[in-house]
JSON list of C-alpha atoms in Angstrom, two decimals:
[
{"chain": "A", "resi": 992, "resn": "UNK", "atom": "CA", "xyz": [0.00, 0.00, 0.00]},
{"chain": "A", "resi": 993, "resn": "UNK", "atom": "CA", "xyz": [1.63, 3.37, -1.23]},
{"chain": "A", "resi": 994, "resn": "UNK", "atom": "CA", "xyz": [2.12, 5.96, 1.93]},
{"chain": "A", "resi": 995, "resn": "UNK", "atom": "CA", "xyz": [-0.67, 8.37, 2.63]},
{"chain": "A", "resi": 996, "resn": "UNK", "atom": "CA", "xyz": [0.20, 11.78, 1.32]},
{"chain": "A", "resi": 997, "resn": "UNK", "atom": "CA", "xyz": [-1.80, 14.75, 2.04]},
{"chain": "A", "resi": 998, "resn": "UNK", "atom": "CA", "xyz": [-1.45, 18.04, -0.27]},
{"chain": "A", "resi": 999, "resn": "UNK", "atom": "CA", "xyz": [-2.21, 22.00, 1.20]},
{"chain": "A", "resi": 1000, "resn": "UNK", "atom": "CA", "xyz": [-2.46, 24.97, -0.88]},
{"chain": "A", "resi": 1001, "resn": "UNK", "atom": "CA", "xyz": [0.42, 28.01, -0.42]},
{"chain": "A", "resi": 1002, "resn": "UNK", "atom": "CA", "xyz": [-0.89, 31.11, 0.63]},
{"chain": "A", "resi": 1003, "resn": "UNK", "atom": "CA", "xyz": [-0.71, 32.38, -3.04]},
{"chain": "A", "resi": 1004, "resn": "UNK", "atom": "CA", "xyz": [-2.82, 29.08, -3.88]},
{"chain": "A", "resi": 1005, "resn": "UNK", "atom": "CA", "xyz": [-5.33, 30.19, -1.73]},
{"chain": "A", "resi": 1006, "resn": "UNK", "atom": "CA", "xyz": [-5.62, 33.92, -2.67]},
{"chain": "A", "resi": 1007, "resn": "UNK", "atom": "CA", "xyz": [-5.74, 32.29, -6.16]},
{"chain": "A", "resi": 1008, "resn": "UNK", "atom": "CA", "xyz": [-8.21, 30.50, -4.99]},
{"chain": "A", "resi": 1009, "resn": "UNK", "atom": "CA", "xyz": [-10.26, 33.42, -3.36]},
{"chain": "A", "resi": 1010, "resn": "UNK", "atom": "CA", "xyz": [-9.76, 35.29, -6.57]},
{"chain": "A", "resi": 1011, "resn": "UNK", "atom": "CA", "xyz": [-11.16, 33.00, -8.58]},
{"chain": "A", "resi": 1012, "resn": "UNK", "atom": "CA", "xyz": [-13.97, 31.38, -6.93]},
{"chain": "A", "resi": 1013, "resn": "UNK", "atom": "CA", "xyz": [-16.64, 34.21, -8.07]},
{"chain": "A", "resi": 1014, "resn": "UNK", "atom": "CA", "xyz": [-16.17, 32.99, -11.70]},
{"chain": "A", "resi": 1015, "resn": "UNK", "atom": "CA", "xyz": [-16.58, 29.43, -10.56]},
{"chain": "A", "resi": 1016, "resn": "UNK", "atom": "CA", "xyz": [-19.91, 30.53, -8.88]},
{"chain": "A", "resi": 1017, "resn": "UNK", "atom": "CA", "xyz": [-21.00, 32.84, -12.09]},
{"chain": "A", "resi": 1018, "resn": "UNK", "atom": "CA", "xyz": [-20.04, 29.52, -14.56]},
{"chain": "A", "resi": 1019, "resn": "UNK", "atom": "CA", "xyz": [-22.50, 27.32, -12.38]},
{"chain": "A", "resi": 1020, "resn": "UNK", "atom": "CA", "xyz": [-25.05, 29.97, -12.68]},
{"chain": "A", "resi": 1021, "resn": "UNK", "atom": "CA", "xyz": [-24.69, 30.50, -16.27]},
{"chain": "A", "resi": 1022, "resn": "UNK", "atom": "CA", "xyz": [-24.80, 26.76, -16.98]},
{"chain": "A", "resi": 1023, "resn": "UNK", "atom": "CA", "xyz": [-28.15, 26.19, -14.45]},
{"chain": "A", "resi": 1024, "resn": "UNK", "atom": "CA", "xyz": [-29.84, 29.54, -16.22]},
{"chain": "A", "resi": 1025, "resn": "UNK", "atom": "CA", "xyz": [-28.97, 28.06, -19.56]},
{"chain": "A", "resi": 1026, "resn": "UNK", "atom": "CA", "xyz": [-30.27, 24.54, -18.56]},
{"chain": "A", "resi": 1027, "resn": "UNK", "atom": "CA", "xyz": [-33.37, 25.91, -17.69]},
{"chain": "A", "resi": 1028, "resn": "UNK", "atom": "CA", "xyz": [-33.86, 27.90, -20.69]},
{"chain": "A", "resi": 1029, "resn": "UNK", "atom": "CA", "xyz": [-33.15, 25.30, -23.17]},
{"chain": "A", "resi": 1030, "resn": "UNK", "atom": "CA", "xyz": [-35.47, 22.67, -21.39]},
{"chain": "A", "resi": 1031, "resn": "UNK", "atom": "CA", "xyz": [-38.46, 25.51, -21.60]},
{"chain": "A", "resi": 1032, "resn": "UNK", "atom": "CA", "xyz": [-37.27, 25.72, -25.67]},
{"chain": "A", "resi": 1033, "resn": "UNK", "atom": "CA", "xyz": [-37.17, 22.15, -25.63]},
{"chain": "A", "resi": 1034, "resn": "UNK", "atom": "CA", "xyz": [-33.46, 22.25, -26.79]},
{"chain": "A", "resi": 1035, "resn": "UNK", "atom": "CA", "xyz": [-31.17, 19.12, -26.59]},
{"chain": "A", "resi": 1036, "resn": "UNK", "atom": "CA", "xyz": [-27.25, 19.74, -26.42]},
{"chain": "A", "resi": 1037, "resn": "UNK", "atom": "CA", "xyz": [-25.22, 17.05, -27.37]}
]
């Protein structure tokens, strides 16, 4: 069995990660919003 490893983020990982989390949230939105619109067009995305 290989040795457990655990991994932390830097401090600059974690201001990246700060910085970039309200695109993450703004991307889920987007893709929910645009869910919902194409199942009340009755669009299919492939």
């Amino acid at each position: 069995m290989p040795p457990r490893v655990e991994y932390s983020l830097t401090e600059d990982g974690r201001r990246l990660n700060d910085a970039l989390r309200p695109l993450a949230v703004r991307g889920r939105e987007r893709t929910a919003s645009r869910a919902t619109q194409d199942a009340a067009d009755g669009v299919v995305r492939m």
